[in-house]
Every structure is written in C-alpha cells, then in structure tokens.
Short mmCIF file of N, CA and C in Angstrom, two decimals:
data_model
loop_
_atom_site.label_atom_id
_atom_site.label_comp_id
_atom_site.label_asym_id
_atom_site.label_seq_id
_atom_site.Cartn_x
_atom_site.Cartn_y
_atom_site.Cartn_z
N UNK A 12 11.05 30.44 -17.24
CA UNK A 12 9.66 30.64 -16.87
C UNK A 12 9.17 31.97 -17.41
N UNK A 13 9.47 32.78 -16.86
CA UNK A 13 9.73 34.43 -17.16
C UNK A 13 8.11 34.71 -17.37
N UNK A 14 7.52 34.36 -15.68
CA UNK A 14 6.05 34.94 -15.28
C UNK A 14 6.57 35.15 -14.46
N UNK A 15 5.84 36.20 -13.69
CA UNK A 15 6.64 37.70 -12.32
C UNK A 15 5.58 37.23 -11.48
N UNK A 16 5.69 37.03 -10.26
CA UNK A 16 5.05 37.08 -8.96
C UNK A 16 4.02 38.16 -9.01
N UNK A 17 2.51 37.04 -8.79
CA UNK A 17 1.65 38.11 -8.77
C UNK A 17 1.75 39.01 -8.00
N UNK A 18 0.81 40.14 -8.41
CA UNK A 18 0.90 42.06 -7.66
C UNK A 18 -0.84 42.49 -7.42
N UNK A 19 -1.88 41.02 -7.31
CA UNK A 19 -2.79 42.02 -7.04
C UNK A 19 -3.34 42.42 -6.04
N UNK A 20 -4.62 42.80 -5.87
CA UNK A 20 -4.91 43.71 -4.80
C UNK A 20 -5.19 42.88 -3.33
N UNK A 21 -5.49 41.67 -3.52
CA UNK A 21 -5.74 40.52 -2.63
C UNK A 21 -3.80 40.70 -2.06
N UNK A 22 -2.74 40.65 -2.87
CA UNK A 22 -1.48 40.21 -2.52
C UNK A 22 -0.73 41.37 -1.79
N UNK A 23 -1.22 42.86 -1.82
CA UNK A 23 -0.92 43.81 -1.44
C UNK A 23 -1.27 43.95 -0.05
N UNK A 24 -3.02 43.28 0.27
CA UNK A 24 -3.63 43.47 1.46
C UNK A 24 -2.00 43.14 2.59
N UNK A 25 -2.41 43.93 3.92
CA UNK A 25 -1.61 43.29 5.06
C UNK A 25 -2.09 41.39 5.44
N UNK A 26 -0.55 41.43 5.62
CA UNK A 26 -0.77 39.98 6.06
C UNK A 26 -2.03 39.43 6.77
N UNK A 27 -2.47 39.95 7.66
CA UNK A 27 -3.43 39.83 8.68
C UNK A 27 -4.62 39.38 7.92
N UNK A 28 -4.71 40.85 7.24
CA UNK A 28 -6.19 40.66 6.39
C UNK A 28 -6.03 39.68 5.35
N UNK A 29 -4.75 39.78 4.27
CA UNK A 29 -5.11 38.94 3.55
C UNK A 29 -5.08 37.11 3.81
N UNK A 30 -4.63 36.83 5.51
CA UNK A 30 -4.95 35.65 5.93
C UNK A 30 -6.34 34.87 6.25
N UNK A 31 -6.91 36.56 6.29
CA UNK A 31 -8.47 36.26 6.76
C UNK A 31 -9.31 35.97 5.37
N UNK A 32 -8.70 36.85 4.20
CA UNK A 32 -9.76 36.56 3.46
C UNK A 32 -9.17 34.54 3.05
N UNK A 33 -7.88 34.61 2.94
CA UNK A 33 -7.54 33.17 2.99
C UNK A 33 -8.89 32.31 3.84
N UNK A 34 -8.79 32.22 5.10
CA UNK A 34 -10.06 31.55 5.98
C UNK A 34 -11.16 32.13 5.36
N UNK A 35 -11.41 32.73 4.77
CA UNK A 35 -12.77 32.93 4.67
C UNK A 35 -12.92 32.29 2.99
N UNK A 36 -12.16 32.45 2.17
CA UNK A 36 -12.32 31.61 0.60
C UNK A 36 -11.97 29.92 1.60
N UNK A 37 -11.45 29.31 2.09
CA UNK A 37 -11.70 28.39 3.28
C UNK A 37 -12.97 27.73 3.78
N UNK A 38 -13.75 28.91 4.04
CA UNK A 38 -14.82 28.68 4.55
C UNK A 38 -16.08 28.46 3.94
N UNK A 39 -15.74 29.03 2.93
CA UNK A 39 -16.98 28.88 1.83
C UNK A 39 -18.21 29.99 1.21
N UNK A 40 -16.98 31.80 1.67
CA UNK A 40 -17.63 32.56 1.45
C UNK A 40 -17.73 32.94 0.22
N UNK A 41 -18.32 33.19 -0.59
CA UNK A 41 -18.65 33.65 -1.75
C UNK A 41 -17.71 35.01 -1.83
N UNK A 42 -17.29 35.40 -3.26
CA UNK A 42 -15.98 36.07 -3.47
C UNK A 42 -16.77 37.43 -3.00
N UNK A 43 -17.88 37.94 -3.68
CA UNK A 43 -18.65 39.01 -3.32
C UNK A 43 -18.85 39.15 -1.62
N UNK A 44 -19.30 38.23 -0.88
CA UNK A 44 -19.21 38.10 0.33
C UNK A 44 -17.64 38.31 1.05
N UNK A 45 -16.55 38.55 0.07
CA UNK A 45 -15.40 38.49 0.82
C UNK A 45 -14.73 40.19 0.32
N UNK A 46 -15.08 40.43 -1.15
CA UNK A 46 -15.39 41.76 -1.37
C UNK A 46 -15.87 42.48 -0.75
N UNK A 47 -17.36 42.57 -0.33
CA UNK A 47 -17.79 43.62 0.87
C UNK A 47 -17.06 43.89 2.60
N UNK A 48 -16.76 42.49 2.70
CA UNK A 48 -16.02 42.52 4.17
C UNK A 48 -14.67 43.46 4.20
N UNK A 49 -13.99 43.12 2.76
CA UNK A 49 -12.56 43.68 2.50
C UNK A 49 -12.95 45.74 2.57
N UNK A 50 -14.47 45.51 1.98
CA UNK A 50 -14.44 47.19 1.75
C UNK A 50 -15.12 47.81 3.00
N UNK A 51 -15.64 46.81 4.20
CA UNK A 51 -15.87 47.08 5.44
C UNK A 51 -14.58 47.72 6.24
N UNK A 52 -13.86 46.90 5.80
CA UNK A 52 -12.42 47.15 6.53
C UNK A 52 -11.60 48.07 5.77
N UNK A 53 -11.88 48.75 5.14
CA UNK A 53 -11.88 50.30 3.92
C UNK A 53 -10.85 49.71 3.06
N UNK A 54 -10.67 48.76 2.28
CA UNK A 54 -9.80 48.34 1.14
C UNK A 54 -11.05 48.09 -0.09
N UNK A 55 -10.69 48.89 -1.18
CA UNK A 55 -11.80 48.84 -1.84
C UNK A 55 -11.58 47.50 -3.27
N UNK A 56 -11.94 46.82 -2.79
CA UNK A 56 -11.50 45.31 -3.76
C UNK A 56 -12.76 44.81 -4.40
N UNK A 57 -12.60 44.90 -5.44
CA UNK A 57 -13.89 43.99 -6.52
C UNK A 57 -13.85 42.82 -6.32
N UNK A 58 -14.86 42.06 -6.60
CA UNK A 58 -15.07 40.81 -6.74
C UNK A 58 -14.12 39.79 -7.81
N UNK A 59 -14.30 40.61 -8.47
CA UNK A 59 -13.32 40.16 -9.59
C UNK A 59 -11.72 40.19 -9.32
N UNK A 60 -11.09 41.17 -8.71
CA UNK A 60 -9.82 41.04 -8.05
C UNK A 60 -9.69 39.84 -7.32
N UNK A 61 -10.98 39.55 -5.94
CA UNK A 61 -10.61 38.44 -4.76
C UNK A 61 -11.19 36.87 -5.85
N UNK A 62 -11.77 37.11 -7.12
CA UNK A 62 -11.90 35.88 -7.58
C UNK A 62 -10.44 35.78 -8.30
N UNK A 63 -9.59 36.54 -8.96
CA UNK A 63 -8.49 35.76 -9.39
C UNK A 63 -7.52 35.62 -8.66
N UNK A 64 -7.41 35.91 -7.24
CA UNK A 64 -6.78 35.60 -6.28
C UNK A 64 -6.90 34.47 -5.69
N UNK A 65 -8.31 34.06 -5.20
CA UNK A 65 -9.23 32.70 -5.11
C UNK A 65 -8.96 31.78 -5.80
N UNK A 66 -9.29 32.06 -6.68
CA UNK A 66 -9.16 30.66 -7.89
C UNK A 66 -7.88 29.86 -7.76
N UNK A 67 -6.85 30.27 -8.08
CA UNK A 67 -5.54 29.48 -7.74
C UNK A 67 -5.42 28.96 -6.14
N UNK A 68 -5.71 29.87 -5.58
CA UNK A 68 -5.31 29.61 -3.57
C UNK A 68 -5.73 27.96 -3.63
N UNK A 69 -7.56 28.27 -3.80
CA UNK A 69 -8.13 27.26 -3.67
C UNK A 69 -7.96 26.29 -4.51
N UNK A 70 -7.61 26.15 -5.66
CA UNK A 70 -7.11 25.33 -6.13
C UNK A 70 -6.15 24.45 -5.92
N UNK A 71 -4.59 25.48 -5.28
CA UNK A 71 -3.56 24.68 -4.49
C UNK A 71 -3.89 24.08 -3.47
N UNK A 72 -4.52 24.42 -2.45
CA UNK A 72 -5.33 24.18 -1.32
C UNK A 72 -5.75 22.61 -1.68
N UNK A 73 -6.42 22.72 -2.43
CA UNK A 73 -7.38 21.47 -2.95
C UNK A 73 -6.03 20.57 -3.37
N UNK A 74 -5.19 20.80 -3.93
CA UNK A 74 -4.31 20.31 -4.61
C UNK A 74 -3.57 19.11 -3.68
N UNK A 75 -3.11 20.15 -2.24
CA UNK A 75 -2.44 19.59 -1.15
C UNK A 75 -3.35 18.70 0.07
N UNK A 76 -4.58 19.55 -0.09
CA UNK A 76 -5.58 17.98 0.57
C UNK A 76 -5.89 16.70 0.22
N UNK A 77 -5.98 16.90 -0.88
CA UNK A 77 -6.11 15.39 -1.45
C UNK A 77 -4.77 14.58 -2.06
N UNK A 78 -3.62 15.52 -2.15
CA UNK A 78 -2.16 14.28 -2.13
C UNK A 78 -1.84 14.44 -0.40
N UNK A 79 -2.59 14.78 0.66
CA UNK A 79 -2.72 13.81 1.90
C UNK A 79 -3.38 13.11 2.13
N UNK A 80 -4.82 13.46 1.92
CA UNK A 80 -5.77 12.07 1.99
C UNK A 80 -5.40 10.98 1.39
N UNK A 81 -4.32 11.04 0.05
CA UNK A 81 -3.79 10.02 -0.57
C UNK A 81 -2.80 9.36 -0.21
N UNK A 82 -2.15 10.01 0.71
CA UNK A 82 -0.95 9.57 1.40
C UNK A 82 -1.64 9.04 2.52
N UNK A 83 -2.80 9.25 2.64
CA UNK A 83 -3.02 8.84 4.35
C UNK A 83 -3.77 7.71 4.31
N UNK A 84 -4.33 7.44 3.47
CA UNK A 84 -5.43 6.54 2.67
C UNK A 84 -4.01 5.37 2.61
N UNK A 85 -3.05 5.34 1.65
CA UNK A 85 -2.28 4.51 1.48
C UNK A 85 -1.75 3.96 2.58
N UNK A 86 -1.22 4.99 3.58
CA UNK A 86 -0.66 3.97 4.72
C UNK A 86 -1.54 3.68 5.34
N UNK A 87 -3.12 3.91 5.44
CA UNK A 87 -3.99 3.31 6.50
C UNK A 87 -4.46 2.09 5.74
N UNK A 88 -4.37 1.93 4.12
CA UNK A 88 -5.14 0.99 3.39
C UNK A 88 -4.36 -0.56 3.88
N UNK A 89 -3.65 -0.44 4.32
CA UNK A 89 -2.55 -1.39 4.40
C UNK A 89 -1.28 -1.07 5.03
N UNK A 90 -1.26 -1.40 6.30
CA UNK A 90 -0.32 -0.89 7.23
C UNK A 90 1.15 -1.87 7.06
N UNK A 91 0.60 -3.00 6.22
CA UNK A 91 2.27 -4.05 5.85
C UNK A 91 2.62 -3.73 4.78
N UNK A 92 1.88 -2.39 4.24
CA UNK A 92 2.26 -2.72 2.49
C UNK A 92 4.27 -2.09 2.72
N UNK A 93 4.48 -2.68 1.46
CA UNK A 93 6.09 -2.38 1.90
C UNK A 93 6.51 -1.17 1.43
N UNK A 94 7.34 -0.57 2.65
CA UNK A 94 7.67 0.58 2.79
C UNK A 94 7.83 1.26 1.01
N UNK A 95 8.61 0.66 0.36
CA UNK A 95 9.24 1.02 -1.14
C UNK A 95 8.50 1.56 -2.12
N UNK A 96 6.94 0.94 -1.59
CA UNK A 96 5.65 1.05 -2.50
C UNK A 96 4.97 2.70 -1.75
N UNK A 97 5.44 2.67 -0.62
CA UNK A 97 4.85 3.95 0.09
C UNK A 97 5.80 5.08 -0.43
N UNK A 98 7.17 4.67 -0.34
CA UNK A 98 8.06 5.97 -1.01
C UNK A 98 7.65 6.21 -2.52
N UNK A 99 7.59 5.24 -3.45
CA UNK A 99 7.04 5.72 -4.63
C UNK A 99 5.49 6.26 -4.72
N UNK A 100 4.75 5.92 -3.80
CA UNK A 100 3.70 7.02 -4.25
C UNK A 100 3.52 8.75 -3.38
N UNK A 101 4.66 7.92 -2.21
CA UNK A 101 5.28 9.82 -1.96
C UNK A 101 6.18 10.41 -2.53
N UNK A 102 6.81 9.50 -3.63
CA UNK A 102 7.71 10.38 -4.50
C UNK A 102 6.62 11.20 -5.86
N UNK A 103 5.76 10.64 -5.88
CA UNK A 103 5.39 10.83 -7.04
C UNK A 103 3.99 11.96 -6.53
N UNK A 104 3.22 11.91 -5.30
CA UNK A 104 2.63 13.14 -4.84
C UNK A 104 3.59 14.73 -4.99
N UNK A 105 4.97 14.04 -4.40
CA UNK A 105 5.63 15.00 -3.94
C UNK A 105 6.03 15.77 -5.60
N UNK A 106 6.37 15.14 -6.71
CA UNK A 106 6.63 15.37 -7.69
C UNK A 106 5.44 16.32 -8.37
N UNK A 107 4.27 15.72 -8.34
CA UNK A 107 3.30 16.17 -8.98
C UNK A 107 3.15 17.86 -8.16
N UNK A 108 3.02 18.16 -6.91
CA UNK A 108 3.50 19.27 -5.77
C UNK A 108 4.60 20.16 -6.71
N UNK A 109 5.43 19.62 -7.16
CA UNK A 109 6.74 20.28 -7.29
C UNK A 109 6.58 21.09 -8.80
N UNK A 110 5.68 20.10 -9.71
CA UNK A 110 5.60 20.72 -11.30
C UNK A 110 4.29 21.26 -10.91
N UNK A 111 3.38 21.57 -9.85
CA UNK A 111 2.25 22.70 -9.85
C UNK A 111 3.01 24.12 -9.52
N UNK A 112 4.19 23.44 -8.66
CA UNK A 112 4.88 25.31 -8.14
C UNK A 112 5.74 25.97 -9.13
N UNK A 113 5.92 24.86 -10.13
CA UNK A 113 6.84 24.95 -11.20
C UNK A 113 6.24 25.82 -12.16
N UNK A 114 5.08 25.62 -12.37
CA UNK A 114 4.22 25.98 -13.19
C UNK A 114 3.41 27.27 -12.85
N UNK A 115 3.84 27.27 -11.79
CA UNK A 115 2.89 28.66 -10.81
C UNK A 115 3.69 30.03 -11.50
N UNK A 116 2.43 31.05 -11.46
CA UNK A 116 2.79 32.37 -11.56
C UNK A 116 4.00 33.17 -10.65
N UNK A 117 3.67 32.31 -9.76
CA UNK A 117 3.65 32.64 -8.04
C UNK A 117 5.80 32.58 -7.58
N UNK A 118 6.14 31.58 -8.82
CA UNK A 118 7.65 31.24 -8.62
C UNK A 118 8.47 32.07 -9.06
N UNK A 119 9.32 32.71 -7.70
CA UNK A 119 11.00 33.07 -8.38
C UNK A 119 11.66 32.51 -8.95
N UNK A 120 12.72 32.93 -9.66
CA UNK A 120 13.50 32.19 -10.27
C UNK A 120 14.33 31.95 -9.36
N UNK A 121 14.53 31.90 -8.21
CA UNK A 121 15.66 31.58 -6.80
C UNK A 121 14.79 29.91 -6.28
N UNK A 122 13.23 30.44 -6.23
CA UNK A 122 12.39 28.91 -5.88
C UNK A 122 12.50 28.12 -7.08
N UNK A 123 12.35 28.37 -8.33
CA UNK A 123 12.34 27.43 -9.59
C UNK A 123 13.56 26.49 -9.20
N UNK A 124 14.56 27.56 -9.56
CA UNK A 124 15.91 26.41 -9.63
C UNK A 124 15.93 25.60 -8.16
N UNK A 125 15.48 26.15 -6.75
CA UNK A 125 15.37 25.38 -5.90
C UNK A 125 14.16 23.78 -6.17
N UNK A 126 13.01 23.96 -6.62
CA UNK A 126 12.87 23.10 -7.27
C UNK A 126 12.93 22.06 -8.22
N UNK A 127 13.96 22.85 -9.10
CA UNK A 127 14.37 22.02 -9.82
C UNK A 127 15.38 20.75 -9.57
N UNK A 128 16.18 21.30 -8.57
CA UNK A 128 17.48 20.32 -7.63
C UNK A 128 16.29 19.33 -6.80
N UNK A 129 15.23 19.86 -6.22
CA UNK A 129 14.28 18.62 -5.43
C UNK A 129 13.85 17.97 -6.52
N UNK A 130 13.31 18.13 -7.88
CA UNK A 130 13.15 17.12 -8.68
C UNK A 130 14.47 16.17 -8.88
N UNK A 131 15.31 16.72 -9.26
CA UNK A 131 16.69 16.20 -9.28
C UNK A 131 16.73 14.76 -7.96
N UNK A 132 16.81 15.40 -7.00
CA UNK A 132 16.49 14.41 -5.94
C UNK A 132 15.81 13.44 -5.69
N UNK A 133 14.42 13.63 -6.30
CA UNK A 133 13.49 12.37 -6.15
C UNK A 133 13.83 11.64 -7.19
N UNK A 134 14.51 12.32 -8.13
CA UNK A 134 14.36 11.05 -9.30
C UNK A 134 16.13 10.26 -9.18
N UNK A 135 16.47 10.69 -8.62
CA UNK A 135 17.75 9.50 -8.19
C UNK A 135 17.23 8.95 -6.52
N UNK A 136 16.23 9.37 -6.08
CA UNK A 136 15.92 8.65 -4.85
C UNK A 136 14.52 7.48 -5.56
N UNK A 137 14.31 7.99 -6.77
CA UNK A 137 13.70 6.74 -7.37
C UNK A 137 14.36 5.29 -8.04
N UNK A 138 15.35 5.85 -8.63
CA UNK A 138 16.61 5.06 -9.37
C UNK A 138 16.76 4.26 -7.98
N UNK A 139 17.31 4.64 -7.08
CA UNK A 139 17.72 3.66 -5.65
C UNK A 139 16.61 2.58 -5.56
N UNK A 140 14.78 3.39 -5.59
CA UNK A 140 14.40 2.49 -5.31
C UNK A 140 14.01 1.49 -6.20
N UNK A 141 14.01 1.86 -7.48
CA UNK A 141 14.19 0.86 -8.40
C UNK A 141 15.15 -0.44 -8.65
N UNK A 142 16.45 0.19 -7.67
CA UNK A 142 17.84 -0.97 -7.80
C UNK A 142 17.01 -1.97 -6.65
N UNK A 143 16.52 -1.13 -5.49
CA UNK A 143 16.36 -2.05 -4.12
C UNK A 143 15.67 -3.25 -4.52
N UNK A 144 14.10 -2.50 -5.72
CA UNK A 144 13.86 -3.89 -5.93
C UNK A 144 13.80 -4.78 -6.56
N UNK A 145 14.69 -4.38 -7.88
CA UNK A 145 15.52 -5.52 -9.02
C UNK A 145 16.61 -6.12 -7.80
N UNK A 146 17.00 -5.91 -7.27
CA UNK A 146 17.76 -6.48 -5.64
C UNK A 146 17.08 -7.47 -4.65
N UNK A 147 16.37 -7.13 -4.76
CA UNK A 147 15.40 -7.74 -3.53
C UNK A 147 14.53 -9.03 -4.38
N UNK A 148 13.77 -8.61 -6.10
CA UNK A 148 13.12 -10.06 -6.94
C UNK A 148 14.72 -10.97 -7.03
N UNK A 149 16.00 -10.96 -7.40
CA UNK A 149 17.14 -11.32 -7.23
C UNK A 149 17.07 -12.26 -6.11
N UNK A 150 17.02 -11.35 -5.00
CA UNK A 150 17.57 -12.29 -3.69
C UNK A 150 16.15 -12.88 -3.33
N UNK A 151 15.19 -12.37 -4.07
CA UNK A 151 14.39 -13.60 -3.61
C UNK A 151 13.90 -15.06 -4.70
N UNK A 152 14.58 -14.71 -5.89
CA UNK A 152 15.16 -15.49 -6.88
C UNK A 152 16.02 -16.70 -6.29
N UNK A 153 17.19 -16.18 -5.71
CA UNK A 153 17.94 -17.05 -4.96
C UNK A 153 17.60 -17.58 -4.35
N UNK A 154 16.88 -17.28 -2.94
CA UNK A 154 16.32 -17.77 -1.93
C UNK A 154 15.78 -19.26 -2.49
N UNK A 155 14.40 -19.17 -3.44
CA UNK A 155 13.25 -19.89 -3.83
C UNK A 155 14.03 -21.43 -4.71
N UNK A 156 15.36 -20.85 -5.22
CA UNK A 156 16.21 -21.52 -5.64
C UNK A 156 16.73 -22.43 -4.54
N UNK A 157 17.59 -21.87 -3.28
CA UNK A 157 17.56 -22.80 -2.24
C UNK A 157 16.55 -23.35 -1.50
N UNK A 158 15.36 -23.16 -1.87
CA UNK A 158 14.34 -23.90 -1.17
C UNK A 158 14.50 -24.96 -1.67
N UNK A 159 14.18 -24.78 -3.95
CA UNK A 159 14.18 -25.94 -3.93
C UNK A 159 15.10 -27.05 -3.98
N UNK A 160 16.25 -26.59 -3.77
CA UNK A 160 17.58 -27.52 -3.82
C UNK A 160 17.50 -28.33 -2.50
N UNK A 161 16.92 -27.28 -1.38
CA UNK A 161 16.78 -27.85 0.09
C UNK A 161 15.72 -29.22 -0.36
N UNK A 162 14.47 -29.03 -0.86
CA UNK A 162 13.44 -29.88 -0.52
C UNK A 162 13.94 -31.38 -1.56
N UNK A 163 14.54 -31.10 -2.80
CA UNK A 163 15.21 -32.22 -3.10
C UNK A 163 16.27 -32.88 -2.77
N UNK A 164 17.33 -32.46 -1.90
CA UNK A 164 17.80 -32.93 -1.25
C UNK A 164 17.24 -33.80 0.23
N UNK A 165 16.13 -33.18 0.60
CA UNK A 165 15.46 -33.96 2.00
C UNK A 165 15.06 -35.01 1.18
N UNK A 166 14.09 -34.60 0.27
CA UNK A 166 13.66 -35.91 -0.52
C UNK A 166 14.62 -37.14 -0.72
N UNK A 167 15.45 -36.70 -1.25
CA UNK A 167 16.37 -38.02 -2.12
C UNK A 167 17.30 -38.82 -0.87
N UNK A 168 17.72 -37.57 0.29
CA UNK A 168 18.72 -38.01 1.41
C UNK A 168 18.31 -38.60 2.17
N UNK A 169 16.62 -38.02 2.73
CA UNK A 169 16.41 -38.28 4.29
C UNK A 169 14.94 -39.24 3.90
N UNK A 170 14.34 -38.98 2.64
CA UNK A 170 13.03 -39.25 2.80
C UNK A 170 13.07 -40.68 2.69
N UNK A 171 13.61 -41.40 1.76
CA UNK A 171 13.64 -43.12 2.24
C UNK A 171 13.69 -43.47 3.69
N UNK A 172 14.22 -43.36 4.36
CA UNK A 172 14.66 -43.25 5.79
C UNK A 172 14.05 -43.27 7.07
N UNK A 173 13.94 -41.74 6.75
CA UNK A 173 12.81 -41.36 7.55
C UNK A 173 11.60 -40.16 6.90
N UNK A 174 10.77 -40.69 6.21
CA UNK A 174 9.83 -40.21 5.63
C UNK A 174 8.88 -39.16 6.58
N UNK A 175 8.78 -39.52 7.87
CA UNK A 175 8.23 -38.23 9.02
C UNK A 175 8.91 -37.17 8.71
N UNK A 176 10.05 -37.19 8.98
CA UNK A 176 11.18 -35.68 9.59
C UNK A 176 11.21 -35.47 8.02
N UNK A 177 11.63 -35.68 7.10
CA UNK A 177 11.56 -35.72 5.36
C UNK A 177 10.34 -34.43 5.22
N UNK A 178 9.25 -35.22 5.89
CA UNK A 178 7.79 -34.31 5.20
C UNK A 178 7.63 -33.54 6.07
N UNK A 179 8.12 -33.58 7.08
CA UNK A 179 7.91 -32.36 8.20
C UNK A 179 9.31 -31.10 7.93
N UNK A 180 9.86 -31.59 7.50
CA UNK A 180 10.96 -30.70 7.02
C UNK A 180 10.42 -29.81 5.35
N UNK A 181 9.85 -30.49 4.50
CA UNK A 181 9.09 -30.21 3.25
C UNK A 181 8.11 -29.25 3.60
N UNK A 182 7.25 -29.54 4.61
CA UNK A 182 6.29 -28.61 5.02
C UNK A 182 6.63 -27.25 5.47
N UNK A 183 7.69 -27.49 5.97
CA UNK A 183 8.32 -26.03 6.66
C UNK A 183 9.02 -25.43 5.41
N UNK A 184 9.37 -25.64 4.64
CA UNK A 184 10.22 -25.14 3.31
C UNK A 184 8.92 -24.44 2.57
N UNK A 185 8.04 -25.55 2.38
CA UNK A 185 6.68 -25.43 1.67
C UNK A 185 5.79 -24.05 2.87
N UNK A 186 5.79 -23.83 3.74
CA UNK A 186 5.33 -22.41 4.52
C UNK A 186 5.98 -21.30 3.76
N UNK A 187 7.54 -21.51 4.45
CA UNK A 187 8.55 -20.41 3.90
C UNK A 187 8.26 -19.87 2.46
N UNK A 188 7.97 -20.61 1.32
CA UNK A 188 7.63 -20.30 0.01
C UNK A 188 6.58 -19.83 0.10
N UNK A 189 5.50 -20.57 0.60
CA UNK A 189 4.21 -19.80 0.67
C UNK A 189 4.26 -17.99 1.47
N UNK A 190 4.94 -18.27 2.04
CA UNK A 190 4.75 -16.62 3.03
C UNK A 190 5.67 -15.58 1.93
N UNK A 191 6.64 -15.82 1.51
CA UNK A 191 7.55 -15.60 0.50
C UNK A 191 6.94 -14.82 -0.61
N UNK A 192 5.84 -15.95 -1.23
CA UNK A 192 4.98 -15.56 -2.11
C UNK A 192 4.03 -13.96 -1.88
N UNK A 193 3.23 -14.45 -0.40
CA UNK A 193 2.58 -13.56 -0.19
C UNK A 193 3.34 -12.33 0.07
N UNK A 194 4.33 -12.08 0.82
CA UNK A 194 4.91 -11.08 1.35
C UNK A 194 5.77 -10.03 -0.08
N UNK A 195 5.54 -10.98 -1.40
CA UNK A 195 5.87 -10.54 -2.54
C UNK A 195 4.66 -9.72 -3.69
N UNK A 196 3.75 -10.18 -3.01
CA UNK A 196 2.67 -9.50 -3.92
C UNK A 196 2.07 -8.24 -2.82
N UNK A 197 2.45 -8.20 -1.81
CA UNK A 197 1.90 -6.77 -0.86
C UNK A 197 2.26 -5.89 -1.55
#
C-alpha cells in the first residue's frame, strides 16, 4: 500500500470534538459552518482542512448506509428467498466494504493484512456456496428423475386397474414438481 494514516487537523482534534464535528458533517452542516464552531471552541481549522476530512468520512458513511439498505431491502423484498442467495449478496456487500478499507488512506499495514485473510474467507465461504448449489440443481436433478420414473410406473402398473388412485397419485407427483419448480426459481 505504502499510504500512512492520515495526520490532519480534523484527526488531531480530541475525540470528543472530533465526534462532534463527525455529527455535525452528519447533519448537514456546511464545512465553513463546522470551521467556525471548531474555532469557537479555540482550534483554529480552515475550511479546507474539515473539507478533506469530510469528504472521505462522508463518503464511507454513505458507503455503509446503502450496503444496509441493500441488505435490508433484500431480506424484506422476499422473506423465502433462499438463504444462499442472501449470503452471496452479503458476501459480496461485505467484499465491496473490505476493498474500500483496502484502498483507504486510513489502513495499517497490521488492518491490510487483517483484511486481506477476511477476503481470503469470503471467497472460500463462496466456493462452499457455489458446491451447495451445483449440490442441491443435482439432487434436485435426481429427485425430478424419480418423479418421473414414479408417474410411469403408476401409469403402466396401477392405471389400467384402477385409473382413480393412478390419477390421484399423478396429481400429487404433478404438485410436488410443480412446487419443486417454483421453490427453484426463488
């Protein structure tokens, strides 16, 4: 990486204050409006200092509200959608999260390489979910296969016979596929 943790005058402030000017770039004060307050409170900070301090905050800020609204949006859009489809688009918020801090001024080289092992992580916790569901079109490959071995067998065994229990047995096979279907395209 070999960019150094910013040093400016916004990052120096005490915690306290520089939480406030945090709530207050938050709130929607204008950088000059957050400049004079800072030099109320006798820290003498330009506008131009609390804007390149600003600019990124709010940017990350922005960054992390809307991969929740996106996360929150997804599980409210559809509360059956299947779980597998919810981990890949929280793997992939969480990813996109991980190459902004990656990319940040803001990273040690102690947090980099710690990030780098959580990328490491999601992407073999993606591989899994990739096997689950070449696993899962498989077994439901099979399945659709014994349906239809089931329904030609009722046919050819039972349906001369007794043609009721035959088609009432077909119908229930014929649900199972149908729900099958649907529960495959969620």
């Amino acid at each position: 990486m070999g960019k150094n943790r910013s040093h400016g005058k916004i990052d120096r402030l005490p915690d306290t204050l520089r939480k406030a000017v945090e709530a207050k770039l938050l709130e929607g004060y204008t950088y000059e409006e957050i400049s004079e307050y800072l030099k109320k409170m006798g820290h003498d900070v330009h506008l131009s200092s609390v804007a390149r301090y600003g600019r990124p905050f709010l940017a990350k800020f922005e960054s992390v509200r809307m991969a929740k609204e996106f996360a929150q949006s997804l599980a409210e859009d559809n509360p059956d959608r299947p779980t597998m489809e919810l981990h890949e688009a929280n793997n992939a918020l969480i990813s996109q999260m991980i190459m902004e801090a990656l990319i940040s001024e803001d990273s040690s080289p102690e947090e980099t390489a710690k990030l780098a092992k959580s990328i490491a992580t999601l992407q073999r916790a993606q591989v899994s979910n990739e096997k689950l569901k070449i696993d899962s079109r498989k077994a439901a490959g099979e399945v659709r296969q014994a349906l239809r071995l089931l329904k030609e067998q009722v046919f050819s065994e039972i349906g001369a016979e007794h043609p009721d229990i035959a088609n009432a047995i077909l119908q229930i096979a014929d649900t199972v596929e149908a729900k099958m279907e649907a529960d495959g395209r969620k």
